[in-house]
Tab-separated table of C-alpha atoms and ligand atoms in Angstrom:
chain	number	residue	atom	x	y	z
A	1206	MET	CA	-15.638	-8.810	0.284
A	1207	ASP	CA	-14.270	-11.984	-1.348
A	1208	TYR	CA	-11.432	-10.522	-3.411
A	1209	GLY	CA	-10.354	-13.905	-4.792
A	1210	ALA	CA	-13.781	-14.586	-6.296
A	1211	LEU	CA	-13.868	-11.147	-7.963
A	1212	GLY	CA	-10.640	-11.847	-9.885
A	1213	PHE	CA	-9.025	-9.018	-7.917
A	1214	LYS	CA	-5.590	-7.975	-9.140
A	1215	CYS	CA	-3.520	-5.312	-7.430
A	1216	GLY	CA	0.049	-4.067	-7.643
A	1217	VAL	CA	1.743	-0.888	-6.478
A	1218	GLU	CA	4.359	1.454	-7.857
A	1219	ILE	CA	6.303	3.351	-5.239
A	1220	HIS	CA	8.134	6.547	-6.076
A	1221	GLN	CA	10.800	7.638	-3.628
A	1222	ARG	CA	12.958	10.765	-3.954
A	1223	LEU	CA	16.650	10.245	-3.276
A	1224	ASP	CA	18.500	12.769	-1.147
A	1225	THR	CA	21.322	13.418	-3.620
A	1226	HIS	CA	21.983	16.099	-6.192
A	1227	LYS	CA	19.720	16.040	-9.233
A	1228	LEU	CA	19.941	13.182	-11.693
A	1229	PHE	CA	21.295	15.098	-14.688
A	1230	CYS	CA	22.801	18.286	-13.224
A	1231	ASN	CA	24.507	19.405	-10.042
A	1232	CYS	CA	21.611	21.292	-8.453
A	1233	TYR	CA	20.465	20.145	-5.022
A	1234	SER	CA	16.934	20.556	-3.817
A	1235	ASN	CA	14.763	19.052	-1.107
A	1236	PRO	CA	11.336	20.662	-1.515
A	1237	SER	CA	9.732	18.544	1.201
A	1238	GLU	CA	11.914	20.293	3.793
A	1239	LYS	CA	12.371	23.748	2.348
A	1240	ARG	CA	10.886	27.192	2.513
A	1241	SER	CA	7.756	27.032	0.383
A	1242	ASN	CA	8.049	30.680	-0.675
A	1243	ALA	CA	11.670	30.655	-1.823
A	1244	GLU	CA	12.607	33.306	-4.358
A	1245	ASN	CA	11.568	32.610	-7.930
A	1246	ASP	CA	14.366	34.284	-9.799
A	1247	PHE	CA	12.830	34.129	-13.228
A	1248	VAL	CA	9.858	32.782	-15.131
A	1249	ILE	CA	9.692	30.874	-18.439
A	1250	ARG	CA	6.674	29.968	-20.572
A	1251	ARG	CA	6.258	26.895	-22.822
A	1252	ARG	CA	3.594	25.270	-24.981
A	1253	ILE	CA	3.496	21.447	-25.434
A	1254	ARG	CA	2.867	19.779	-28.816
A	1255	PRO	CA	2.348	16.002	-29.059
A	1256	ALA	CA	4.892	14.041	-31.152
A	1257	ALA	CA	4.956	10.407	-32.271
A	1258	GLY	CA	6.758	7.944	-29.949
A	1259	GLU	CA	9.117	5.093	-30.763
A	1260	LEU	CA	6.263	2.993	-32.153
A	1261	GLY	CA	5.118	5.779	-34.475
A	1262	LYS	CA	1.992	6.516	-32.486
A	1263	VAL	CA	0.957	9.573	-30.558
A	1264	ASP	CA	0.266	8.589	-26.987
A	1265	GLU	CA	-3.379	8.925	-25.899
A	1266	ALA	CA	-2.511	10.623	-22.615
A	1267	ALA	CA	-0.247	13.105	-24.455
A	1268	ARG	CA	-2.951	13.873	-27.013
A	1269	PHE	CA	-5.457	14.383	-24.225
A	1270	GLU	CA	-3.295	16.930	-22.433
A	1271	ALA	CA	-2.112	18.694	-25.612
A	1272	ALA	CA	-5.707	19.053	-26.738
A	1273	LYS	CA	-6.089	21.507	-23.902
A	1274	GLY	CA	-3.591	23.640	-25.848
A	1275	ARG	CA	-2.490	25.629	-22.868
A	1276	GLU	CA	0.661	27.578	-22.190
A	1277	THR	CA	2.568	26.539	-19.091
A	1278	VAL	CA	4.413	28.892	-16.766
A	1279	TYR	CA	7.546	27.765	-14.913
A	1280	PHE	CA	9.036	29.499	-11.886
A	1281	VAL	CA	12.786	29.060	-11.610
A	1282	PRO	CA	14.553	29.455	-8.233
A	1283	GLU	CA	18.105	29.893	-9.492
A	1284	ASP	CA	19.951	28.087	-6.676
A	1285	GLU	CA	17.761	25.001	-7.092
A	1286	ALA	CA	17.423	24.797	-10.873
A	1287	CYS	CA	19.707	25.540	-13.813
A	1288	LEU	CA	19.586	25.485	-17.608
A	1289	VAL	CA	19.265	21.677	-17.600
A	1290	GLU	CA	15.865	21.858	-15.871
A	1291	CYS	CA	14.868	24.631	-18.300
A	1292	ASP	CA	15.694	22.279	-21.204
A	1293	ASP	CA	18.189	24.826	-22.518
A	1294	GLU	CA	21.266	22.696	-21.830
A	1295	PRO	CA	21.791	18.961	-22.510
A	1296	PRO	CA	21.711	16.615	-19.505
A	1297	HIS	CA	25.014	15.882	-17.715
A	1298	ALA	CA	26.064	12.291	-16.963
A	1299	PRO	CA	23.717	10.581	-14.486
A	1300	ASN	CA	24.502	11.312	-10.825
A	1301	GLN	CA	26.778	8.547	-9.517
A	1302	GLU	CA	25.568	8.678	-5.942
A	1303	ALA	CA	21.972	8.263	-7.110
A	1304	LEU	CA	22.988	5.192	-9.135
A	1305	ILE	CA	24.699	3.684	-6.080
A	1306	GLU	CA	21.768	4.386	-3.749
A	1307	ALA	CA	19.338	2.863	-6.267
A	1308	CYS	CA	21.542	-0.244	-6.590
A	1309	ARG	CA	21.516	-0.753	-2.826
A	1310	ILE	CA	17.711	-0.593	-2.817
A	1311	ALA	CA	17.625	-3.167	-5.631
A	1312	LYS	CA	19.919	-5.416	-3.602
A	1313	ALA	CA	17.690	-5.146	-0.536
A	1314	LEU	CA	14.829	-6.331	-2.785
A	1315	LYS	CA	16.971	-9.265	-4.038
A	1316	MET	CA	16.717	-7.981	-7.614
A	1317	LYS	CA	18.880	-8.827	-10.595
A	1318	PRO	CA	20.807	-5.867	-12.079
A	1319	VAL	CA	20.725	-4.991	-15.777
A	1320	HIS	CA	24.078	-5.020	-17.568
A	1321	GLU	CA	23.750	-1.614	-19.167
A	1322	VAL	CA	21.551	1.280	-18.058
A	1323	GLU	CA	19.783	2.909	-21.030
A	1324	PHE	CA	17.881	6.095	-20.291
A	1325	MET	CA	14.593	6.559	-22.148
A	1326	ARG	CA	12.337	9.561	-22.593
A	1327	LYS	CA	8.796	9.114	-21.353
A	1328	THR	CA	6.269	11.587	-22.727
A	1329	VAL	CA	4.807	13.741	-19.967
A	1330	ALA	CA	2.355	16.165	-21.467
A	1331	ASP	CA	0.666	17.622	-18.399
A	1332	GLY	CA	3.292	20.374	-18.249
A	1333	SER	CA	5.152	18.962	-15.240
A	1334	ALA	CA	8.344	18.602	-17.315
A	1335	VAL	CA	9.626	21.579	-19.321
A	1336	SER	CA	10.916	19.337	-22.119
A	1337	GLY	CA	7.638	17.412	-22.357
A	1338	PHE	CA	9.348	14.204	-21.273
A	1339	GLN	CA	10.789	12.595	-18.183
A	1340	ARG	CA	13.975	10.506	-18.313
A	1341	THR	CA	13.762	6.996	-16.914
A	1342	ALA	CA	15.960	3.897	-16.928
A	1343	LEU	CA	15.501	0.305	-15.867
A	1344	LEU	CA	18.133	-0.747	-13.298
A	1345	ALA	CA	16.996	-4.109	-11.970
A	1346	THR	CA	14.299	-6.757	-12.306
A	1347	ASP	CA	12.836	-9.799	-10.651
A	1348	GLY	CA	13.060	-9.363	-6.887
A	1349	GLU	CA	10.862	-9.949	-3.907
A	1350	LEU	CA	9.607	-8.422	-0.679
A	1351	GLU	CA	7.657	-10.425	1.912
A	1352	GLY	CA	6.477	-12.915	-0.668
A	1353	VAL	CA	5.331	-10.303	-3.202
A	1354	GLY	CA	7.258	-10.210	-6.480
A	1355	ILE	CA	9.096	-6.996	-7.347
A	1356	GLN	CA	9.054	-6.672	-11.133
A	1357	THR	CA	11.140	-3.603	-11.873
A	1358	LEU	CA	13.226	-0.844	-10.320
A	1359	CYS	CA	13.753	2.279	-12.401
A	1360	LEU	CA	15.713	5.432	-11.736
A	1361	GLU	CA	13.935	8.478	-13.093
A	1362	GLU	CA	13.530	12.230	-12.841
A	1363	GLU	CA	11.008	13.838	-10.512
A	1364	SER	CA	8.501	16.141	-12.192
A	1365	ALA	CA	8.093	19.843	-11.434
A	1366	GLY	CA	5.885	20.743	-8.461
A	1367	ILE	CA	2.541	22.457	-9.031
A	1368	VAL	CA	2.261	25.946	-7.536
A	1369	ASP	CA	-0.190	28.785	-7.996
A	1370	GLY	CA	-0.189	29.728	-11.682
A	1371	GLY	CA	2.260	27.084	-12.923
A	1372	TYR	CA	5.127	24.824	-11.916
A	1373	ARG	CA	8.275	25.339	-9.832
A	1374	LEU	CA	11.508	23.834	-11.114
A	1375	ASP	CA	13.157	23.082	-7.755
A	1376	ARG	CA	11.573	19.620	-7.768
A	1377	LEU	CA	12.205	18.852	-11.449
A	1378	GLY	CA	15.081	16.408	-11.970
A	1379	ILE	CA	15.448	15.108	-8.408
A	1380	PRO	CA	16.326	11.391	-8.694
A	1381	LEU	CA	13.332	9.202	-8.086
A	1382	VAL	CA	13.416	5.453	-7.552
A	1383	GLU	CA	10.341	3.753	-8.975
A	1384	ILE	CA	9.628	0.257	-7.680
A	1385	ALA	CA	6.831	-1.812	-9.239
A	1386	THR	CA	5.442	-4.905	-7.532
A	1387	ALA	CA	3.834	-7.831	-9.333
A	1388	PRO	CA	-0.001	-7.841	-9.262
A	1389	GLU	CA	0.133	-10.242	-6.333
A	1390	ILE	CA	-1.391	-8.116	-3.591
A	1391	ARG	CA	-4.326	-9.903	-2.005
A	1392	ASP	CA	-6.492	-7.061	-0.705
A	1393	GLY	CA	-6.446	-3.484	0.547
A	1394	GLU	CA	-4.925	-4.270	3.933
A	1395	HIS	CA	-2.204	-6.366	2.315
A	1396	CYS	CA	-1.558	-3.433	-0.028
A	1397	ARG	CA	-1.112	-1.070	2.932
A	1398	LYS	CA	1.275	-3.511	4.591
A	1399	ILE	CA	3.425	-3.910	1.484
A	1400	CYS	CA	3.628	-0.114	1.006
A	1401	GLU	CA	4.636	0.257	4.641
A	1402	SER	CA	7.342	-2.409	4.325
A	1403	LEU	CA	8.659	-0.857	1.117
A	1404	GLY	CA	8.885	2.517	2.856
A	1405	ARG	CA	10.724	1.041	5.818
A	1406	MET	CA	13.126	-0.817	3.522
A	1407	LEU	CA	13.847	2.407	1.601
A	1408	ARG	CA	14.537	4.450	4.731
A	1409	SER	CA	16.836	1.838	6.266
A	1410	ASN	CA	18.839	1.209	3.102
A	1411	ALA	CA	19.299	4.414	1.179
A	1412	LYS	CA	19.733	8.171	1.376
A	1413	VAL	CA	16.122	9.123	0.765
A	1414	GLN	CA	14.281	12.400	1.190
A	1415	ARG	CA	11.723	12.492	4.010
A	1416	GLY	CA	8.591	14.472	4.515
A	1417	LEU	CA	5.433	15.256	2.603
A	1418	GLY	CA	5.488	14.209	-1.047
A	1419	SER	CA	8.907	12.566	-0.880
A	1420	ILE	CA	7.300	9.130	-1.251
A	1421	ARG	CA	4.159	8.427	-3.278
A	1422	GLN	CA	2.377	5.287	-4.312
A	1423	ASP	CA	0.351	4.537	-7.410
A	1424	ILE	CA	-2.004	1.628	-6.902
A	1425	ASN	CA	-3.164	-0.479	-9.843
A	1426	VAL	CA	-6.488	-2.173	-9.253
A	1427	SER	CA	-8.602	-4.386	-11.472
A	1428	ILE	CA	-11.303	-7.019	-11.081
A	1429	ALA	CA	-12.387	-9.643	-13.649
A	1430	LYS	CA	-15.335	-7.586	-14.904
A	1431	GLY	CA	-13.501	-4.244	-14.644
A	1432	ALA	CA	-10.491	-2.633	-16.333
A	1433	ARG	CA	-7.036	-1.738	-15.072
A	1434	VAL	CA	-7.220	1.522	-13.175
A	1435	GLU	CA	-4.269	3.389	-11.737
A	1436	ILE	CA	-4.908	5.386	-8.573
A	1437	LYS	CA	-2.231	8.016	-8.594
A	1438	GLY	CA	-0.188	9.674	-5.881
A	1439	VAL	CA	-1.504	8.033	-2.731
A	1440	GLN	CA	0.345	9.518	0.250
A	1441	GLU	CA	-1.483	8.387	3.377
A	1442	LEU	CA	-0.935	4.691	3.965
A	1443	LYS	CA	-3.905	4.386	6.299
A	1444	THR	CA	-6.342	5.364	3.524
A	1445	ILE	CA	-5.213	2.510	1.256
A	1446	PRO	CA	-7.555	-0.297	2.405
A	1447	GLU	CA	-10.608	1.931	1.945
A	1448	LEU	CA	-9.356	3.385	-1.367
A	1449	VAL	CA	-8.880	-0.105	-2.771
A	1450	GLU	CA	-12.268	-1.291	-1.574
A	1451	ASN	CA	-13.995	1.798	-2.971
A	1452	GLU	CA	-12.318	1.245	-6.335
A	1453	VAL	CA	-13.498	-2.373	-6.445
A	1454	LEU	CA	-17.039	-1.270	-5.592
A	1455	ARG	CA	-16.884	1.444	-8.270
A	1456	GLN	CA	-15.735	-1.002	-10.951
A	1457	GLN	CA	-18.435	-3.478	-9.919
A	1458	SER	CA	-21.103	-0.832	-10.411
A	1459	LEU	CA	-19.977	0.156	-13.934
A	1460	ALA	CA	-21.485	-1.305	-17.109
A	1461	THR	CA	-18.425	-0.639	-19.282
A	1462	PRO	CA	-15.293	0.096	-17.295
A	1463	ARG	CA	-12.381	1.697	-19.153
A	1464	GLU	CA	-8.669	1.890	-18.411
A	1465	GLU	CA	-7.822	5.175	-16.785
A	1466	THR	CA	-5.669	7.080	-14.323
A	1467	ARG	CA	-7.555	8.421	-11.312
A	1468	ARG	CA	-6.502	10.782	-8.551
A	1469	THR	CA	-7.445	10.418	-4.917
A	1470	VAL	CA	-10.001	12.589	-3.174
A	1471	GLY	CA	-9.999	11.396	0.445
A	1472	THR	CA	-10.666	7.681	0.199
A	1473	LYS	CA	-12.502	8.049	-3.149
A	1474	THR	CA	-11.062	8.757	-6.584
A	1475	GLU	CA	-11.900	10.877	-9.612
A	1476	PHE	CA	-11.022	10.654	-13.316
A	1477	MET	CA	-7.693	12.274	-14.217
A	1478	ARG	CA	-6.745	11.081	-17.738
A	1479	PRO	CA	-6.640	7.960	-19.928
A	1480	LEU	CA	-4.043	5.363	-18.910
A	1481	PRO	CA	-0.764	6.128	-20.729
A	1482	GLY	CA	0.279	3.440	-23.185
A	1483	LYS	CA	3.513	2.085	-24.654
A	1484	ALA	CA	3.613	4.868	-27.255
A	1485	ARG	CA	5.011	7.250	-24.653
A	1486	MET	CA	8.603	5.857	-24.530
A	1487	TYR	CA	11.517	6.612	-26.841
A	1488	PRO	CA	15.320	6.490	-26.436
A	1489	GLU	CA	17.202	9.391	-24.778
A	1490	THR	CA	20.093	9.961	-27.167
A	1491	ASP	CA	21.725	12.727	-25.059
A	1492	VAL	CA	22.684	10.335	-22.239
A	1493	PRO	CA	25.203	7.587	-23.095
A	1494	PRO	CA	24.532	4.076	-21.700
A	1495	VAL	CA	26.079	3.323	-18.292
A	1496	LEU	CA	27.584	-0.029	-17.267
A	1497	LEU	CA	25.966	-0.836	-13.926
A	1498	ALA	CA	28.441	-3.368	-12.450
A	1499	ARG	CA	30.697	-0.801	-10.774
A	1500	TYR	CA	27.819	1.001	-9.038
A	1501	TRP	CA	26.269	-2.322	-8.032
A	1502	GLU	CA	29.504	-3.264	-6.305
A	1503	ASP	CA	29.961	0.166	-4.713
A	1504	ALA	CA	26.482	-0.117	-3.213
A	1505	GLY	CA	27.751	-2.726	-0.722
A	1506	LYS	CA	25.468	-4.881	1.377
A	1507	PRO	CA	21.923	-3.678	2.077
A	1508	LYS	CA	21.557	-2.788	5.767
A	1509	SER	CA	18.348	-4.723	6.166
A	1510	PHE	CA	20.266	-7.898	5.362
A	1511	GLU	CA	21.464	-8.287	8.949
A	1512	SER	CA	17.995	-7.880	10.369
A	1513	ALA	CA	16.577	-10.316	7.803
A	1514	VAL	CA	19.127	-12.896	8.984
A	1515	LYS	CA	18.198	-12.226	12.635
A	1516	GLY	CA	14.493	-12.612	11.804
A	1517	LEU	CA	15.119	-15.973	10.167
A	1518	GLU	CA	17.230	-17.128	13.096
A	1519	ALA	CA	14.336	-16.270	15.384
A	1520	ARG	CA	12.212	-18.666	13.325
A	1521	GLY	CA	14.583	-21.471	14.245
A	1522	LEU	CA	17.085	-21.515	11.373
A	1523	ASN	CA	20.747	-21.951	12.257
A	1524	PRO	CA	22.945	-18.924	11.387
A	1525	GLN	CA	24.337	-20.495	8.221
A	1526	LEU	CA	20.921	-21.480	6.867
A	1527	ALA	CA	19.430	-18.108	7.897
A	1528	GLU	CA	22.072	-16.212	5.945
A	1529	LYS	CA	21.546	-18.399	2.879
A	1530	MET	CA	17.771	-17.942	3.113
A	1531	ALA	CA	18.088	-14.157	3.507
A	1532	ARG	CA	19.909	-14.097	0.188
A	1533	SER	CA	17.324	-16.243	-1.614
A	1534	PRO	CA	13.763	-15.675	-2.831
A	1535	GLN	CA	11.428	-16.192	0.109
A	1536	LYS	CA	8.004	-16.366	-1.435
A	1537	LEU	CA	7.640	-20.158	-1.274
A	1538	PHE	CA	9.416	-20.306	2.095
A	1539	LEU	CA	6.846	-17.908	3.567
A	1540	THR	CA	3.921	-19.868	2.102
A	1541	LEU	CA	5.320	-23.073	3.556
A	1542	THR	CA	6.143	-21.732	7.004
A	1543	GLU	CA	3.427	-19.119	7.558
A	1544	GLU	CA	0.411	-20.492	5.723
A	1545	MET	CA	1.159	-24.211	5.927
A	1546	ARG	CA	3.070	-24.141	9.247
A	1547	VAL	CA	5.848	-26.415	7.991
A	1548	ASP	CA	8.928	-26.440	10.244
A	1549	ALA	CA	11.233	-23.588	9.109
A	1550	THR	CA	14.402	-25.681	9.063
A	1551	VAL	CA	12.761	-28.443	7.001
A	1552	ALA	CA	11.370	-25.845	4.563
A	1553	ALA	CA	14.684	-23.996	4.226
A	1554	THR	CA	16.712	-27.201	3.864
A	1555	THR	CA	14.326	-28.431	1.176
A	1556	LEU	CA	14.434	-25.173	-0.790
A	1557	LEU	CA	18.132	-24.414	-0.390
A	1558	GLU	CA	19.719	-27.844	-0.380
A	1559	THR	CA	17.450	-30.710	-1.501
A	1560	LYS	CA	16.024	-28.733	-4.413
A	1561	LYS	CA	19.511	-27.683	-5.558
A	1562	GLU	CA	20.782	-31.286	-5.386
A	1563	LEU	CA	17.838	-32.471	-7.467
A	1564	GLU	CA	18.424	-29.679	-9.982
A	1565	ARG	CA	22.009	-30.875	-10.375
A	1566	LYS	CA	20.531	-34.264	-11.325
A	1567	GLY	CA	18.305	-32.535	-13.884
A	1568	VAL	CA	15.091	-32.784	-11.807
A	1569	LYS	CA	13.145	-29.567	-11.205
A	1570	PRO	CA	10.399	-30.049	-8.616
A	1571	SER	CA	7.510	-27.630	-9.163
A	1572	ASP	CA	6.229	-25.322	-6.408
A	1573	GLU	CA	3.044	-27.413	-6.365
A	1574	CYS	CA	5.081	-30.570	-5.756
A	1575	ILE	CA	7.145	-28.954	-2.979
A	1576	LYS	CA	3.977	-27.701	-1.295
A	1577	PHE	CA	2.317	-31.111	-1.505
A	1578	VAL	CA	5.343	-33.058	-0.274
A	1579	LEU	CA	6.114	-30.776	2.683
A	1580	GLY	CA	2.389	-30.610	3.468
A	1581	ALA	CA	2.318	-34.426	3.600
A	1582	PHE	CA	5.364	-34.380	5.897
A	1583	LYS	CA	3.691	-31.822	8.145
A	1584	LYS	CA	0.571	-34.032	8.380
A	1585	GLY	CA	2.661	-37.080	9.288
A	1586	LYS	CA	1.939	-38.850	6.007
A	1587	LEU	CA	5.556	-38.872	4.920
A	1588	VAL	CA	8.815	-39.280	6.857
A	1589	LYS	CA	11.603	-36.736	6.575
A	1590	SER	CA	14.012	-38.991	4.705
A	1591	ALA	CA	11.373	-39.636	2.017
A	1592	ILE	CA	11.103	-35.928	1.147
A	1593	PRO	CA	13.894	-35.962	-1.504
A	1594	VAL	CA	12.467	-39.107	-3.132
A	1595	ALA	CA	8.898	-37.744	-3.265
A	1596	LEU	CA	10.260	-34.535	-4.796
A	1597	GLU	CA	12.303	-36.462	-7.320
A	1598	LYS	CA	9.218	-38.446	-8.305
A	1599	GLY	CA	7.329	-35.173	-8.690
A	1600	CYS	CA	4.517	-36.235	-6.352
A	1601	THR	CA	1.561	-33.876	-6.119
A	1602	ASN	CA	-0.960	-36.343	-4.645
A	1603	GLU	CA	-1.197	-39.287	-2.261
A	1604	ASP	CA	-1.550	-41.860	-5.063
A	1605	CYS	CA	1.947	-40.948	-6.160
A	1606	LEU	CA	3.265	-41.566	-2.618
A	1607	LYS	CA	1.515	-44.952	-2.572
A	1608	LYS	CA	2.787	-45.912	-6.023
A	1609	ASN	CA	6.357	-45.158	-4.991
A	1610	ASP	CA	6.071	-46.950	-1.657
A	1611	LEU	CA	6.517	-43.787	0.380
A	1612	THR	CA	3.434	-43.795	2.590
A	1613	VAL	CA	4.263	-43.820	6.261
A	1614	LEU	CA	3.825	-47.098	8.183
A	1615	SER	CA	0.722	-47.315	10.390
A	1616	GLY	CA	0.924	-48.479	14.031
A	1617	ALA	CA	0.056	-52.053	13.045
A	1618	GLU	CA	2.586	-52.004	10.210
A	1619	LEU	CA	5.295	-50.752	12.577
A	1620	ALA	CA	4.519	-53.613	14.986
A	1621	ARG	CA	4.733	-56.077	12.107
A	1622	ALA	CA	8.075	-54.626	11.002
A	1623	ALA	CA	9.445	-54.978	14.554
A	1624	ASN	CA	8.199	-58.532	14.701
A	1625	GLU	CA	9.724	-59.304	11.293
A	1626	PHE	CA	13.234	-58.436	12.531
A	1627	SER	CA	12.945	-59.363	16.201
A	1628	GLY	CA	14.979	-62.541	15.682
A	1629	ALA	CA	17.964	-60.674	14.200
A	1630	GLY	CA	19.604	-59.915	17.556
A	1631	PRO	CA	21.475	-56.619	18.167
A	1632	LYS	CA	21.358	-55.695	14.480
A	1633	ALA	CA	17.569	-55.909	14.325
A	1634	PHE	CA	16.781	-52.223	14.512
A	1635	GLY	CA	19.465	-51.283	11.988
A	1636	LEU	CA	18.202	-53.841	9.510
A	1637	ALA	CA	14.597	-52.750	9.937
A	1638	MET	CA	15.572	-49.090	9.474
A	1639	LYS	CA	17.457	-49.998	6.326
A	1640	LYS	CA	14.368	-51.632	4.883
A	1641	TYR	CA	11.823	-49.029	6.021
A	1642	ARG	CA	13.988	-45.899	5.906
A	1643	LEU	CA	11.571	-44.117	3.619
A	1644	ARG	CA	8.428	-45.221	5.450
A	1645	ALA	CA	9.172	-45.209	9.168
A	1646	ASP	CA	10.122	-42.470	11.574
A	1647	PRO	CA	13.154	-43.857	13.509
A	1648	LYS	CA	11.655	-42.881	16.882
A	1649	GLN	CA	8.363	-44.597	16.141
A	1650	LEU	CA	10.094	-47.721	14.864
A	1651	LYS	CA	12.288	-47.782	17.971
A	1652	ALA	CA	9.158	-47.606	20.141
A	1653	ALA	CA	7.633	-50.493	18.195
A	1654	PHE	CA	10.774	-52.556	18.873
A	1655	GLU	CA	10.638	-51.773	22.606
A	1656	LYS	CA	7.048	-52.981	22.635
A	1657	GLU	CA	7.930	-56.130	20.702
A	1658	LEU	CA	10.766	-56.995	23.120
A	1659	HIS	CA	9.243	-55.988	26.436
A	1660	GLY	CA	5.577	-56.259	25.646
B	1214	ZN	ZN1	20.095	21.978	-12.488
């Protein structure tokens, strides 16, 4: 399947439970490890009514669930849930350890922290939260993993787990890190790989819960003629390529696709509810804002940093450059070195040093320009010392190189250059290099001189 031609867009949201106490109370629970038939000490019953959100609208997904008008039963194991989970006591301050763990994950993804953490309420009307909402807060934005943009990292509350006849409150309120990638995933296999890498990064950098259900992925898929569809709660990574392909095929076969949330059934999906909209968020006034700086600092260095540096060293970067690169966005670096096979040191030097120097002069070379210029260098159409000049001129095609006198000298031109300076004695090579610095590779020019002198 040619995903590019279909206008395929795909991003994932990963939800990972942290192995700390709950986000807004001091209960601890790890349902993925525990006795499934733990005592339910008491039972409460609630009915959900939809209310208008911050924008004055009732959310479609909330209306859909409320229309079912059902009463929900909650089982409360007393040592793993308290009055906070029952919505009979206001939330405590957010768990500090959870904030620190989430910050370390954001650092490993090279994200930028927010100044102040503001918890919001997100309408959840399927009954999985006693209060009818889930608390969530944005912690960091704008990161990257293996060339795929990471848009947001949120810290939120886990929902209650479904059991026979209702929900169990042991799971409700466990801190959950939600990581959303940009819609930059190329196909189903790429999607599986990114989910796998995210999982590995989480396990090596933070105190996370393990086991069934402790990590889940929602996959957003759309094609040009389709609509955005969210496939919810994918757990088995190996099913992802087929799930994605089946969703593309399904959208292709529909006359009028609509936006919706779907749940997985094997490698196929079925309708679950309409896609929730913006109307579902409103401010949580019971939790005061938190300044993030202290937690960000306490989080220390992500553990994967060392291995990232080692990986870059293995690609040929010196230790200093490798460490600098590990701290910087790598998307363009990976395109240059993996897809275009540009020498890693040249690519890193260009991105980390040359580009910065030009920016200090007020010149901002575009990604397109950097790709063209380093591509030309790779093909032998440009010498290394001409790279900064071609970037400064903003070259994106060969005409620009010609216009600025940057095209590399041909064999005949090199011979002519050697001949031109052959009478200059011991200084000949130096003078020729001075004149043709931006057009001749020193080694090639040297060879031309040898030929000129010794035939
Ligand atoms: Zn509690």
